[in-house]
Structure formats: structure tokens, C-alpha cells
């Protein structure tokens, strides 16, 4: 079975440009998480969806960040405008029944570099 | 401040040696998980511990959950180069899985 699929794997862009990261969760999973990983701050939860509905976006850094989940098989994380401090690896993860069962299945990540 | 404190931050050992990684918190958790992350990949779940005092073994890896369910340890016996990676502990805080900063383990051949 396919795991969580993220695209692009690598993105290099210039400050001020719009960035869109994409995620396809595992079929049948009803919870989706976006995390950001940096050396300084480790893995930080940005936003959590349950049954396509955003439940908690308190981790989203600022208004430049937005996330959508139009259906159960697709989510996007958008940064507009991007800044150099947004450079990080962004992970999408999915699970069945949110945190209750605990196990998250992560994608391979999207490495973003903002120049 | 991190909900979960991991130590040490970095660990470099020779193949065949043993190592222990710690995960501590002032909070009590219903369960705690350990993940391993290899370069260029996402974290992968190794184990979930649920009961205070619980010990789980996964081949050469031994995981222990503290009696008070505030801390956990991961012990690797006779480490191999394939054990190299970032080891992360994680715990549920409400419905959110919060991660420690991780321990980077390097096993030299």
C-alpha cells in the first residue's frame, strides 16, 4: 500500500514567492497533520485536520501560512509570501482516529529553501 | 520549553557498544511513543508504551516506561551502523502528538 505522499520533495524559491506543498494521506485515515522540522526547533505541529475539518491551527506561525483539506485524499499547505526563516522540512502525517491510537504515518517530507 | 526533554542530544559510539537514550517530562502521559528518523525520510514508529513500568523489546532495542509515566528510556544492545538515526520520543498532549527534540545516534563501523 502507498504511504503518505508529499510533493514536491525539494523546493527552492526566492523570498516573497508563494509556495504550495501537497499531501495525499493514506487511504482510510481520517486525521491529517502538518509538521515543520528545523534543527533549532525540532518537529513542530502546525495544523491538525480531522475528517477534513481543521481542528487546531494554533501552531501555524502567522497569517502567511494557510492549509486546506478539500477532501479526504488531499491537503495543501501554502506560504504566501515566503521568507527565508520559513526554510525547513515540512512533513505531512496521517492517522486513523487522530491521536487516540497514536501512531502517525509520515511522508518523506518537502524540503523548502527560501533564498 | 519542550514538553519532552531528550538526552543526550548527540551520541556517537562504536559498533558493538551499548547505548541508552532518555526522554523526560514533568507531565504524566497515558502513553509514550518512540520514533526513528533516517536522513531524508519521515519518522517511523518503533514502539508505543502504555503501562507504567512497562518494558518492551524489539530485537536489540529495549524500551521502558517509567513507573510514574513521566519518563522513558531506549536502550540499544550491540549497536550496529544500521541503528544510526534520529530517535524521537513523542507523547499525546490532548489530541496532539508532541515530539522531543531528539537524540542523534551515530554508530561507527
mmCIF file of N, CA and C in Angstrom, chain A residues 9 33 35 37 41-43 45 48 55-56 58 91 98-104 106-108, chain B residues 2 9-10 33 35 37 40-45 48 86 88 92 95-101:
data_model
loop_
_atom_site.group_PDB
_atom_site.id
_atom_site.type_symbol
_atom_site.label_atom_id
_atom_site.label_comp_id
_atom_site.label_asym_id
_atom_site.label_seq_id
_atom_site.Cartn_x
_atom_site.Cartn_y
_atom_site.Cartn_z
ATOM 1 N N UNK A 9 9.377 17.169 -3.310
ATOM 2 C CA UNK A 9 10.346 16.719 -2.305
ATOM 3 C C UNK A 9 11.298 17.856 -1.952
ATOM 4 N N UNK A 33 -2.031 15.711 9.697
ATOM 5 C CA UNK A 33 -1.221 16.668 10.449
ATOM 6 C C UNK A 33 -0.147 17.247 9.528
ATOM 7 N N UNK A 35 3.503 19.075 10.004
ATOM 8 C CA UNK A 35 4.582 19.401 10.934
ATOM 9 C C UNK A 35 5.691 20.131 10.172
ATOM 10 N N UNK A 37 9.954 20.791 10.570
ATOM 11 C CA UNK A 37 11.131 20.347 11.295
ATOM 12 C C UNK A 37 12.324 21.225 10.958
ATOM 13 N N UNK A 41 14.300 24.000 16.298
ATOM 14 C CA UNK A 41 13.028 23.815 16.996
ATOM 15 C C UNK A 41 12.472 22.399 16.924
ATOM 16 N N UNK A 42 13.165 21.520 16.198
ATOM 17 C CA UNK A 42 12.688 20.145 16.097
ATOM 18 C C UNK A 42 11.405 20.060 15.293
ATOM 19 N N UNK A 43 10.561 19.080 15.634
ATOM 20 C CA UNK A 43 9.294 18.865 14.953
ATOM 21 C C UNK A 43 8.198 19.667 15.646
ATOM 22 N N UNK A 45 4.148 20.922 15.445
ATOM 23 C CA UNK A 45 2.850 20.734 14.812
ATOM 24 C C UNK A 45 2.300 22.075 14.343
ATOM 25 N N UNK A 48 -3.832 20.542 12.454
ATOM 26 C CA UNK A 48 -4.398 19.202 12.556
ATOM 27 C C UNK A 48 -5.800 19.214 11.967
ATOM 28 N N UNK A 55 -9.037 21.313 13.016
ATOM 29 C CA UNK A 55 -9.396 21.261 14.428
ATOM 30 C C UNK A 55 -8.540 22.232 15.245
ATOM 31 N N UNK A 56 -7.276 22.300 14.911
ATOM 32 C CA UNK A 56 -6.360 23.137 15.682
ATOM 33 C C UNK A 56 -5.291 23.687 14.753
ATOM 34 N N UNK A 58 -3.370 26.322 15.881
ATOM 35 C CA UNK A 58 -2.626 27.216 16.770
ATOM 36 C C UNK A 58 -1.126 27.186 16.515
ATOM 37 N N UNK A 91 6.592 18.194 6.979
ATOM 38 C CA UNK A 91 6.078 16.833 6.924
ATOM 39 C C UNK A 91 4.559 16.829 7.028
ATOM 40 N N UNK A 98 -7.229 10.130 14.675
ATOM 41 C CA UNK A 98 -6.459 11.173 15.324
ATOM 42 C C UNK A 98 -5.429 10.643 16.277
ATOM 43 N N UNK A 99 -5.343 11.273 17.427
ATOM 44 C CA UNK A 99 -4.296 10.900 18.351
ATOM 45 C C UNK A 99 -4.660 9.737 19.248
ATOM 46 N N UNK A 100 -5.889 9.268 19.187
ATOM 47 C CA UNK A 100 -6.315 8.230 20.116
ATOM 48 C C UNK A 100 -5.490 6.962 19.994
ATOM 49 N N UNK A 101 -5.239 6.563 18.764
ATOM 50 C CA UNK A 101 -4.431 5.358 18.580
ATOM 51 C C UNK A 101 -2.958 5.711 18.542
ATOM 52 N N UNK A 102 -2.676 6.982 18.304
ATOM 53 C CA UNK A 102 -1.320 7.458 18.456
ATOM 54 C C UNK A 102 -0.426 7.395 17.248
ATOM 55 N N UNK A 103 -0.423 6.278 16.525
ATOM 56 C CA UNK A 103 0.611 6.146 15.514
ATOM 57 C C UNK A 103 0.358 7.078 14.350
ATOM 58 N N UNK A 104 1.356 7.874 14.047
ATOM 59 C CA UNK A 104 1.326 8.721 12.867
ATOM 60 C C UNK A 104 2.187 8.103 11.780
ATOM 61 N N UNK A 106 4.183 9.161 8.542
ATOM 62 C CA UNK A 106 4.734 10.366 7.945
ATOM 63 C C UNK A 106 5.085 10.159 6.477
ATOM 64 N N UNK A 107 4.962 11.236 5.713
ATOM 65 C CA UNK A 107 5.518 11.254 4.377
ATOM 66 C C UNK A 107 7.025 11.481 4.451
ATOM 67 N N UNK A 108 7.638 11.558 3.282
ATOM 68 C CA UNK A 108 9.087 11.746 3.240
ATOM 69 C C UNK A 108 9.495 13.196 3.400
ATOM 70 N N UNK B 2 10.346 22.676 25.967
ATOM 71 C CA UNK B 2 9.880 21.428 25.406
ATOM 72 C C UNK B 2 9.062 20.671 26.440
ATOM 73 N N UNK B 9 21.781 14.894 23.452
ATOM 74 C CA UNK B 9 21.366 15.431 22.164
ATOM 75 C C UNK B 9 22.061 14.671 21.028
ATOM 76 N N UNK B 10 23.322 14.343 21.248
ATOM 77 C CA UNK B 10 24.101 13.597 20.261
ATOM 78 C C UNK B 10 24.811 12.436 20.953
ATOM 79 N N UNK B 33 5.531 7.274 22.830
ATOM 80 C CA UNK B 33 5.995 6.575 21.634
ATOM 81 C C UNK B 33 7.449 6.919 21.353
ATOM 82 N N UNK B 35 10.036 7.042 17.955
ATOM 83 C CA UNK B 35 10.163 7.007 16.506
ATOM 84 C C UNK B 35 11.648 7.061 16.150
ATOM 85 N N UNK B 37 14.052 8.332 12.845
ATOM 86 C CA UNK B 37 14.053 9.060 11.589
ATOM 87 C C UNK B 37 15.425 8.944 10.941
ATOM 88 N N UNK B 40 16.562 12.215 5.244
ATOM 89 C CA UNK B 40 15.756 12.305 4.041
ATOM 90 C C UNK B 40 14.422 11.593 4.120
ATOM 91 N N UNK B 41 14.080 11.115 5.304
ATOM 92 C CA UNK B 41 12.815 10.395 5.452
ATOM 93 C C UNK B 41 12.028 10.946 6.632
ATOM 94 N N UNK B 42 10.771 10.536 6.707
ATOM 95 C CA UNK B 42 9.965 10.913 7.853
ATOM 96 C C UNK B 42 10.166 9.945 9.000
ATOM 97 N N UNK B 43 9.779 10.350 10.212
ATOM 98 C CA UNK B 43 9.887 9.454 11.368
ATOM 99 C C UNK B 43 9.016 8.214 11.189
ATOM 100 N N UNK B 44 9.493 7.106 11.732
ATOM 101 C CA UNK B 44 8.767 5.841 11.676
ATOM 102 C C UNK B 44 8.610 5.323 13.098
ATOM 103 N N UNK B 45 7.398 4.917 13.440
ATOM 104 C CA UNK B 45 7.120 4.446 14.787
ATOM 105 C C UNK B 45 7.873 3.151 15.084
ATOM 106 N N UNK B 48 5.080 1.790 21.087
ATOM 107 C CA UNK B 48 4.240 2.591 21.980
ATOM 108 C C UNK B 48 4.230 1.895 23.335
ATOM 109 N N UNK B 86 17.980 9.522 13.945
ATOM 110 C CA UNK B 86 17.458 10.438 14.960
ATOM 111 C C UNK B 86 16.338 9.709 15.696
ATOM 112 N N UNK B 88 13.353 9.866 18.338
ATOM 113 C CA UNK B 88 12.419 10.862 18.861
ATOM 114 C C UNK B 88 11.411 10.192 19.792
ATOM 115 N N UNK B 92 1.149 12.130 23.620
ATOM 116 C CA UNK B 92 -0.102 12.818 23.343
ATOM 117 C C UNK B 92 -0.344 13.910 24.367
ATOM 118 N N UNK B 95 -5.083 15.899 21.949
ATOM 119 C CA UNK B 95 -5.088 15.031 20.769
ATOM 120 C C UNK B 95 -3.833 15.225 19.935
ATOM 121 N N UNK B 96 -2.941 16.099 20.391
ATOM 122 C CA UNK B 96 -1.775 16.428 19.591
ATOM 123 C C UNK B 96 -0.584 15.611 20.039
ATOM 124 N N UNK B 97 0.132 15.069 19.077
ATOM 125 C CA UNK B 97 1.356 14.341 19.380
ATOM 126 C C UNK B 97 2.509 15.327 19.390
ATOM 127 N N UNK B 98 3.114 15.524 20.577
ATOM 128 C CA UNK B 98 4.246 16.441 20.719
ATOM 129 C C UNK B 98 5.527 15.625 20.777
ATOM 130 N N UNK B 99 6.546 16.126 20.100
ATOM 131 C CA UNK B 99 7.812 15.420 19.995
ATOM 132 C C UNK B 99 8.894 16.091 20.837
ATOM 133 N N UNK B 100 9.806 15.263 21.343
ATOM 134 C CA UNK B 100 11.020 15.789 21.922
ATOM 135 C C UNK B 100 11.943 16.245 20.811
ATOM 136 N N UNK B 101 13.048 16.883 21.193
ATOM 137 C CA UNK B 101 13.986 17.416 20.196
ATOM 138 C C UNK B 101 14.785 16.316 19.521
#
